[in-house]
Amino acid sequence: MLIEIDRWLSPGRGGKIWRMTTTTGFTDFAERHRARLLAELTEFLTIPSVSTLPEHAADCRTAAKWVAGHLKELGCPTVKMLGDRGGHPIVWAEGPRVPGRPTVLVYGHYDVQPPDPIDEWHSPPFTPTVVDGRLVARGASDDKGQVYCLLKAFEASRGPDGRPPLNIRFLIEGEEESGSKTLTNLLAKEPERTRADAVLVCDVPYVAPGWPAVYTALRGMCYAEITVRTLASDLHSGLYGGAAPNAHETLVRLLSQLKGPNGRIRIEGLYDDVQRPSRAELAAWKRLPFRERKFLRDEIRAKALTGVQRASVLERLWALPTFEIHGIAGGFTGTGAKTVIPAQATAKVSLRLVPNQKEKKVQRLVASQLKRLAPKWADVRVRFVHGADPIQVDTSPPVFTLVDQAFREVVGRGATPIRSGGSIPIVPALGRSGAPVVLTGIGLPDDGLHAPNEKLTLQQLWDGIAVFARLFELVGSDE
Ligand code: BES
Ligand code: MN
Ligand code: MN
């Protein structure tokens, strides 16, 4: 069947193009059920499951229950809510047993990032709104919309008797955006839950519209709070200014010593384990549809790019560690003016880590660097909040050929291997049993993850349901 696709689906080519697709039962599943699917996803997105804010703990539970209820309705004989008290529940489900068929473990997260700054949303973040074929809501793309896509792919893949084409497990957690502690503990205690022929993680975007991706590496993370105390209590800045040590000044000087003007991070030993991408990989990145000027104009929207100038932009994003300051608290920031010397200041910072770095080692390097830099008048403390090791994925196992085929049949293009600068903390644990981990997804680069007006392009969802239903069928029928 020939389908006309718009110019925007085909970057770099003018006019209309035509693509071949096979009509599987799966493409019309979404067509036939569109209104219901949109209503269901809207219901899911309405729940403000912000995992990092304690006042939303009940909402996280509601979102978990929504997922669990849905999986029961889809005919999963085992559906459980797991985890520790104090954490957000993990939804575990097993599909009906299909003897002799492979097992796929599906991972995703129902928690979302805080919606602030609220004023910048054109519609309320938890009132999903369709504008120009895009569903706008917090979590639309990261990751509720993608979790929902997999639930529906499972639904679509079942035969007339309700029997799925393979054995399927779902592991849907509620702390991905805040470090995955509960799931880390669960998998340490019960590693057999990850036993599968393949793990499918659907929480990332395409390379570009019409251009699916499969990820070969994600960065890790080391998130920390640095607190500087210089005084027993705040002081009058007139009476004591000039002689008393200022906590904010001390903190800001300290932070500024952690990165040079050339973008290089000044933490001793930090680059020792950084592995350069291979020549072949660097060459492949040059062939991607990445244009620095367009990236600056459409995604970054700033006056200039920063960072290590001798490295290409993709290398800076995908293969080099970062150091970012997220916020500085303390002192006086209210309306008007207050003349005070603050006694204490705290910065939230993080480093992104790249293949071969290790979170634990980086924590030690950060702590020793701060010790070296701390002036004698300051008490400097660091608290590590959460983190993750970076990951690298070998995409040679046969399941990747099937992923490629499913995308090719439905979207008209296979999955291009790329990396991302983002992190998914639980991925190393998901792969520990030896199952290949497929990192892919249905997002688009302009989805606005973690930002105001996050969206999911609905066509991506309709296509995605067909892609993953077909993938389940292909994996199930694989010899
Ligand atoms: N889905 C993202 C990660 C992502 C996005 C990877 C795009 C690759 C491409 C995930 O939900 C996320 O935001 N992770 C956090 C993890 C952190 C809180 C430990 C991140 O990367 O900041
Ligand atoms: Mn995510
Ligand atoms: Mn996220």
Short mmCIF file of N, CA, C and O in Angstrom, two decimals, residues 190-282:
data_model
loop_
_atom_site.label_atom_id
_atom_site.label_comp_id
_atom_site.label_asym_id
_atom_site.label_seq_id
_atom_site.Cartn_x
_atom_site.Cartn_y
_atom_site.Cartn_z
N GLU A 190 15.61 -9.49 43.95
CA GLU A 190 14.93 -10.46 43.09
C GLU A 190 15.39 -10.31 41.64
O GLU A 190 14.62 -9.91 40.77
N PRO A 191 16.67 -10.65 41.39
CA PRO A 191 17.21 -10.44 40.03
C PRO A 191 16.50 -11.29 38.97
O PRO A 191 16.52 -10.95 37.79
N GLU A 192 15.82 -12.38 39.40
CA GLU A 192 15.17 -13.26 38.42
C GLU A 192 14.04 -12.54 37.67
O GLU A 192 13.61 -13.01 36.62
N ARG A 193 13.60 -11.39 38.20
CA ARG A 193 12.55 -10.67 37.48
C ARG A 193 13.02 -10.17 36.11
O ARG A 193 12.22 -9.87 35.24
N THR A 194 14.33 -10.03 35.95
CA THR A 194 14.82 -9.51 34.66
C THR A 194 15.15 -10.64 33.69
O THR A 194 15.65 -10.38 32.59
N ARG A 195 14.89 -11.89 34.11
CA ARG A 195 15.18 -13.00 33.21
C ARG A 195 14.22 -12.93 32.01
O ARG A 195 13.00 -12.98 32.18
N ALA A 196 14.76 -12.78 30.83
CA ALA A 196 13.93 -12.64 29.62
C ALA A 196 14.81 -12.85 28.41
O ALA A 196 16.03 -12.88 28.52
N ASP A 197 14.17 -13.00 27.25
CA ASP A 197 14.95 -13.11 26.03
C ASP A 197 15.34 -11.73 25.50
O ASP A 197 16.30 -11.60 24.76
N ALA A 198 14.56 -10.74 25.87
CA ALA A 198 14.90 -9.35 25.51
C ALA A 198 14.18 -8.41 26.45
O ALA A 198 13.10 -8.73 26.97
N VAL A 199 14.80 -7.25 26.69
CA VAL A 199 14.17 -6.20 27.49
C VAL A 199 13.88 -5.04 26.54
O VAL A 199 14.73 -4.67 25.73
N LEU A 200 12.67 -4.50 26.63
CA LEU A 200 12.28 -3.40 25.76
C LEU A 200 12.04 -2.16 26.60
O LEU A 200 11.16 -2.16 27.46
N VAL A 201 12.83 -1.12 26.35
CA VAL A 201 12.70 0.15 27.08
C VAL A 201 12.29 1.20 26.06
O VAL A 201 13.01 1.47 25.10
N CYS A 202 11.13 1.78 26.28
CA CYS A 202 10.58 2.70 25.30
C CYS A 202 10.44 4.06 25.98
O CYS A 202 9.41 4.37 26.57
N ASP A 203 11.52 4.85 25.97
CA ASP A 203 11.54 6.09 26.76
C ASP A 203 12.47 7.12 26.13
O ASP A 203 13.11 7.90 26.84
N VAL A 204 12.55 7.11 24.82
CA VAL A 204 13.50 7.98 24.11
C VAL A 204 12.88 8.41 22.77
O VAL A 204 11.91 7.82 22.33
N PRO A 205 13.46 9.42 22.12
CA PRO A 205 12.91 9.88 20.85
C PRO A 205 13.54 9.27 19.59
O PRO A 205 14.60 8.65 19.65
N TYR A 206 12.86 9.51 18.47
CA TYR A 206 13.41 9.25 17.14
C TYR A 206 14.63 10.16 16.92
O TYR A 206 14.79 11.17 17.62
N VAL A 207 15.41 9.86 15.88
CA VAL A 207 16.50 10.76 15.46
C VAL A 207 15.89 12.07 14.95
O VAL A 207 16.36 13.17 15.24
N ALA A 208 14.84 11.93 14.16
CA ALA A 208 14.16 13.05 13.51
C ALA A 208 12.81 12.52 13.05
O ALA A 208 12.61 11.30 13.03
N PRO A 209 11.87 13.39 12.67
CA PRO A 209 10.59 12.87 12.17
C PRO A 209 10.81 11.86 11.04
O PRO A 209 11.63 12.10 10.15
N GLY A 210 10.10 10.74 11.12
CA GLY A 210 10.24 9.71 10.08
C GLY A 210 11.50 8.87 10.20
O GLY A 210 11.78 8.07 9.32
N TRP A 211 12.25 9.08 11.27
CA TRP A 211 13.59 8.49 11.39
C TRP A 211 13.76 7.83 12.76
O TRP A 211 14.28 8.44 13.70
N PRO A 212 13.33 6.56 12.90
CA PRO A 212 13.40 5.87 14.20
C PRO A 212 14.84 5.63 14.65
O PRO A 212 15.76 5.61 13.82
N ALA A 213 15.00 5.42 15.95
CA ALA A 213 16.34 5.25 16.51
C ALA A 213 16.40 4.06 17.45
O ALA A 213 15.40 3.66 18.04
N VAL A 214 17.60 3.50 17.57
CA VAL A 214 17.86 2.53 18.62
C VAL A 214 19.15 3.01 19.28
O VAL A 214 20.09 3.42 18.59
N TYR A 215 19.18 3.02 20.62
CA TYR A 215 20.28 3.69 21.32
C TYR A 215 21.39 2.74 21.71
O TYR A 215 21.14 1.66 22.25
N THR A 216 22.63 3.17 21.45
CA THR A 216 23.79 2.34 21.76
C THR A 216 24.48 2.78 23.05
O THR A 216 25.34 2.06 23.55
N ALA A 217 24.13 3.96 23.54
CA ALA A 217 24.70 4.41 24.82
C ALA A 217 23.84 5.51 25.43
O ALA A 217 23.23 6.30 24.71
N LEU A 218 23.80 5.52 26.75
CA LEU A 218 23.18 6.62 27.49
C LEU A 218 24.20 7.08 28.53
O LEU A 218 25.03 6.29 28.98
N ARG A 219 24.11 8.33 28.92
CA ARG A 219 25.03 8.80 29.94
C ARG A 219 24.54 8.41 31.33
O ARG A 219 23.36 8.15 31.54
N GLY A 220 25.46 8.37 32.27
CA GLY A 220 25.12 8.14 33.67
C GLY A 220 25.01 9.46 34.38
O GLY A 220 25.01 10.52 33.76
N MET A 221 24.94 9.39 35.71
CA MET A 221 24.64 10.61 36.45
C MET A 221 25.21 10.54 37.86
O MET A 221 25.28 9.46 38.46
N CYS A 222 25.63 11.71 38.34
CA CYS A 222 26.06 11.83 39.73
C CYS A 222 25.48 13.15 40.23
O CYS A 222 25.95 14.22 39.82
N TYR A 223 24.42 13.07 41.01
CA TYR A 223 23.70 14.28 41.44
C TYR A 223 24.08 14.59 42.88
O TYR A 223 24.07 13.70 43.73
N ALA A 224 24.43 15.84 43.15
CA ALA A 224 24.92 16.19 44.48
C ALA A 224 24.41 17.53 44.97
O ALA A 224 24.06 18.41 44.17
N GLU A 225 24.38 17.68 46.28
CA GLU A 225 24.09 18.96 46.92
C GLU A 225 25.35 19.40 47.65
O GLU A 225 25.86 18.65 48.49
N ILE A 226 25.85 20.58 47.32
CA ILE A 226 27.06 21.09 47.98
C ILE A 226 26.63 22.21 48.92
O ILE A 226 26.01 23.18 48.49
N THR A 227 26.96 22.04 50.20
CA THR A 227 26.57 23.06 51.18
C THR A 227 27.82 23.70 51.78
O THR A 227 28.73 23.01 52.20
N VAL A 228 27.82 25.04 51.78
CA VAL A 228 28.93 25.79 52.36
C VAL A 228 28.42 26.56 53.56
O VAL A 228 27.42 27.26 53.47
N ARG A 229 29.09 26.41 54.69
CA ARG A 229 28.73 27.18 55.89
C ARG A 229 29.96 27.98 56.31
O ARG A 229 31.06 27.43 56.41
N THR A 230 29.78 29.27 56.52
CA THR A 230 30.93 30.12 56.88
C THR A 230 30.75 30.82 58.21
O THR A 230 31.71 31.38 58.75
N LEU A 231 29.52 30.87 58.74
CA LEU A 231 29.24 31.64 59.95
C LEU A 231 28.30 30.86 60.84
O LEU A 231 27.53 30.03 60.35
N ALA A 232 28.32 31.18 62.14
CA ALA A 232 27.37 30.54 63.05
C ALA A 232 25.96 31.03 62.75
O ALA A 232 25.00 30.28 62.87
N SER A 233 25.84 32.31 62.33
CA SER A 233 24.53 32.78 61.87
C SER A 233 24.72 34.01 60.98
O SER A 233 25.81 34.58 60.91
N ASP A 234 23.66 34.40 60.27
CA ASP A 234 23.72 35.55 59.36
C ASP A 234 24.18 36.80 60.11
O ASP A 234 23.88 36.97 61.30
N LEU A 235 24.87 37.71 59.38
CA LEU A 235 25.38 38.94 60.02
C LEU A 235 24.97 40.18 59.23
O LEU A 235 24.76 40.12 58.01
N HIS A 236 24.92 41.31 59.89
CA HIS A 236 24.68 42.62 59.27
C HIS A 236 25.84 42.90 58.31
O HIS A 236 27.01 42.84 58.71
N SER A 237 25.52 43.24 57.05
CA SER A 237 26.60 43.36 56.06
C SER A 237 27.34 44.69 56.17
O SER A 237 28.40 44.85 55.56
N GLY A 238 26.76 45.63 56.94
CA GLY A 238 27.47 46.89 57.14
C GLY A 238 28.44 46.78 58.30
O GLY A 238 29.62 47.13 58.20
N LEU A 239 27.96 46.20 59.38
CA LEU A 239 28.80 46.11 60.58
C LEU A 239 29.97 45.16 60.40
O LEU A 239 31.05 45.37 60.93
N TYR A 240 29.72 44.09 59.60
CA TYR A 240 30.75 43.04 59.51
C TYR A 240 31.32 42.84 58.11
O TYR A 240 32.30 42.13 57.92
N GLY A 241 30.66 43.48 57.11
CA GLY A 241 31.09 43.29 55.71
C GLY A 241 32.51 43.80 55.50
O GLY A 241 32.83 44.92 55.91
N GLY A 242 33.33 43.02 54.85
CA GLY A 242 34.73 43.39 54.66
C GLY A 242 35.64 42.48 55.45
O GLY A 242 36.80 42.27 55.10
N ALA A 243 35.08 41.90 56.54
CA ALA A 243 35.91 41.02 57.37
C ALA A 243 35.29 39.63 57.57
O ALA A 243 36.01 38.67 57.82
N ALA A 244 33.95 39.55 57.42
CA ALA A 244 33.30 38.25 57.70
C ALA A 244 33.17 37.43 56.42
O ALA A 244 32.83 37.97 55.36
N PRO A 245 33.41 36.12 56.47
CA PRO A 245 33.29 35.28 55.28
C PRO A 245 31.84 35.05 54.85
O PRO A 245 30.99 34.70 55.67
N ASN A 246 31.58 35.28 53.58
CA ASN A 246 30.23 35.18 53.01
C ASN A 246 30.05 33.79 52.38
O ASN A 246 30.82 33.37 51.51
N ALA A 247 29.02 33.08 52.80
CA ALA A 247 28.81 31.70 52.33
C ALA A 247 28.51 31.66 50.83
O ALA A 247 29.00 30.77 50.11
N HIS A 248 27.70 32.60 50.35
CA HIS A 248 27.38 32.58 48.92
C HIS A 248 28.60 32.86 48.06
O HIS A 248 28.83 32.20 47.06
N GLU A 249 29.38 33.85 48.47
CA GLU A 249 30.59 34.17 47.72
C GLU A 249 31.52 32.95 47.70
O GLU A 249 32.06 32.57 46.65
N THR A 250 31.67 32.33 48.85
CA THR A 250 32.56 31.16 48.95
C THR A 250 32.08 30.04 48.03
O THR A 250 32.86 29.43 47.29
N LEU A 251 30.76 29.80 48.05
CA LEU A 251 30.20 28.73 47.22
C LEU A 251 30.38 29.04 45.73
O LEU A 251 30.79 28.18 44.94
N VAL A 252 30.10 30.27 45.35
CA VAL A 252 30.18 30.64 43.93
C VAL A 252 31.62 30.54 43.43
O VAL A 252 31.88 30.05 42.33
N ARG A 253 32.58 30.98 44.25
CA ARG A 253 33.99 30.85 43.86
C ARG A 253 34.38 29.38 43.70
O ARG A 253 35.09 29.01 42.78
N LEU A 254 33.88 28.59 44.63
CA LEU A 254 34.20 27.16 44.59
C LEU A 254 33.64 26.52 43.32
O LEU A 254 34.34 25.81 42.59
N LEU A 255 32.38 26.82 43.04
CA LEU A 255 31.74 26.24 41.84
C LEU A 255 32.47 26.68 40.58
O LEU A 255 32.66 25.89 39.65
N SER A 256 32.88 27.95 40.57
CA SER A 256 33.50 28.46 39.33
C SER A 256 34.85 27.81 39.08
O SER A 256 35.34 27.81 37.96
N GLN A 257 35.44 27.24 40.13
CA GLN A 257 36.72 26.56 39.92
C GLN A 257 36.54 25.13 39.39
O GLN A 257 37.50 24.46 39.07
N LEU A 258 35.27 24.67 39.34
CA LEU A 258 35.05 23.29 38.90
C LEU A 258 34.96 23.14 37.37
O LEU A 258 34.84 22.05 36.86
N LYS A 259 34.95 24.26 36.66
CA LYS A 259 34.95 24.16 35.20
C LYS A 259 35.75 25.31 34.62
O LYS A 259 35.59 26.45 35.07
N GLY A 260 36.57 25.02 33.65
CA GLY A 260 37.36 26.06 33.01
C GLY A 260 36.55 26.77 31.94
O GLY A 260 35.50 26.29 31.52
N PRO A 261 37.02 27.94 31.47
CA PRO A 261 36.29 28.70 30.44
C PRO A 261 36.20 27.93 29.12
O PRO A 261 35.33 28.20 28.31
N ASN A 262 37.06 26.95 28.93
CA ASN A 262 37.03 26.14 27.71
C ASN A 262 36.07 24.96 27.83
O ASN A 262 36.00 24.11 26.95
N GLY A 263 35.32 24.88 28.93
CA GLY A 263 34.32 23.82 29.09
C GLY A 263 34.87 22.57 29.74
O GLY A 263 34.11 21.63 30.02
N ARG A 264 36.17 22.52 29.99
CA ARG A 264 36.74 21.33 30.60
C ARG A 264 36.49 21.32 32.10
O ARG A 264 36.68 22.33 32.77
N ILE A 265 36.05 20.19 32.60
CA ILE A 265 35.73 20.08 34.03
C ILE A 265 37.03 19.90 34.82
O ILE A 265 37.88 19.10 34.44
N ARG A 266 37.16 20.68 35.89
CA ARG A 266 38.40 20.63 36.67
C ARG A 266 38.22 19.80 37.93
O ARG A 266 38.18 20.33 39.06
N ILE A 267 38.04 18.51 37.72
CA ILE A 267 37.99 17.57 38.84
C ILE A 267 39.07 16.53 38.53
O ILE A 267 38.98 15.84 37.50
N GLU A 268 40.07 16.48 39.39
CA GLU A 268 41.21 15.61 39.11
C GLU A 268 40.79 14.17 38.86
O GLU A 268 40.03 13.61 39.66
N GLY A 269 41.26 13.61 37.78
CA GLY A 269 41.00 12.20 37.49
C GLY A 269 39.69 11.95 36.77
O GLY A 269 39.42 10.82 36.36
N LEU A 270 38.86 13.00 36.58
CA LEU A 270 37.53 12.78 36.01
C LEU A 270 37.57 12.18 34.60
O LEU A 270 36.72 11.37 34.24
N TYR A 271 38.56 12.60 33.82
CA TYR A 271 38.60 12.14 32.42
C TYR A 271 39.36 10.83 32.24
O TYR A 271 39.41 10.30 31.15
N ASP A 272 39.96 10.33 33.34
CA ASP A 272 40.82 9.14 33.21
C ASP A 272 40.12 7.96 32.53
O ASP A 272 40.72 7.25 31.73
N ASP A 273 38.86 7.72 32.89
CA ASP A 273 38.18 6.53 32.37
C ASP A 273 37.32 6.81 31.14
O ASP A 273 36.66 5.92 30.63
N VAL A 274 37.26 8.07 30.71
CA VAL A 274 36.40 8.41 29.57
C VAL A 274 36.93 7.73 28.31
O VAL A 274 38.09 7.86 27.94
N GLN A 275 36.03 6.99 27.67
CA GLN A 275 36.42 6.23 26.49
C GLN A 275 35.97 6.99 25.25
O GLN A 275 34.79 7.34 25.14
N ARG A 276 36.90 7.26 24.37
CA ARG A 276 36.52 7.96 23.13
C ARG A 276 35.70 7.04 22.24
O ARG A 276 35.99 5.86 22.14
N PRO A 277 34.68 7.55 21.57
CA PRO A 277 33.94 6.71 20.63
C PRO A 277 34.88 6.24 19.53
O PRO A 277 35.87 6.92 19.22
N SER A 278 34.57 5.11 18.93
CA SER A 278 35.44 4.58 17.88
C SER A 278 35.35 5.49 16.65
O SER A 278 34.41 6.25 16.49
N ARG A 279 36.35 5.35 15.79
CA ARG A 279 36.36 6.11 14.54
C ARG A 279 35.08 5.89 13.74
O ARG A 279 34.48 6.80 13.20
N ALA A 280 34.68 4.59 13.69
CA ALA A 280 33.50 4.24 12.90
C ALA A 280 32.26 4.93 13.46
O ALA A 280 31.41 5.43 12.72
N GLU A 281 32.19 4.98 14.80
CA GLU A 281 31.02 5.61 15.41
C GLU A 281 31.02 7.11 15.12
O GLU A 281 29.98 7.68 14.76
N LEU A 282 32.16 7.75 15.28
CA LEU A 282 32.24 9.19 15.00
C LEU A 282 31.88 9.48 13.54
O LEU A 282 31.18 10.46 13.25
#
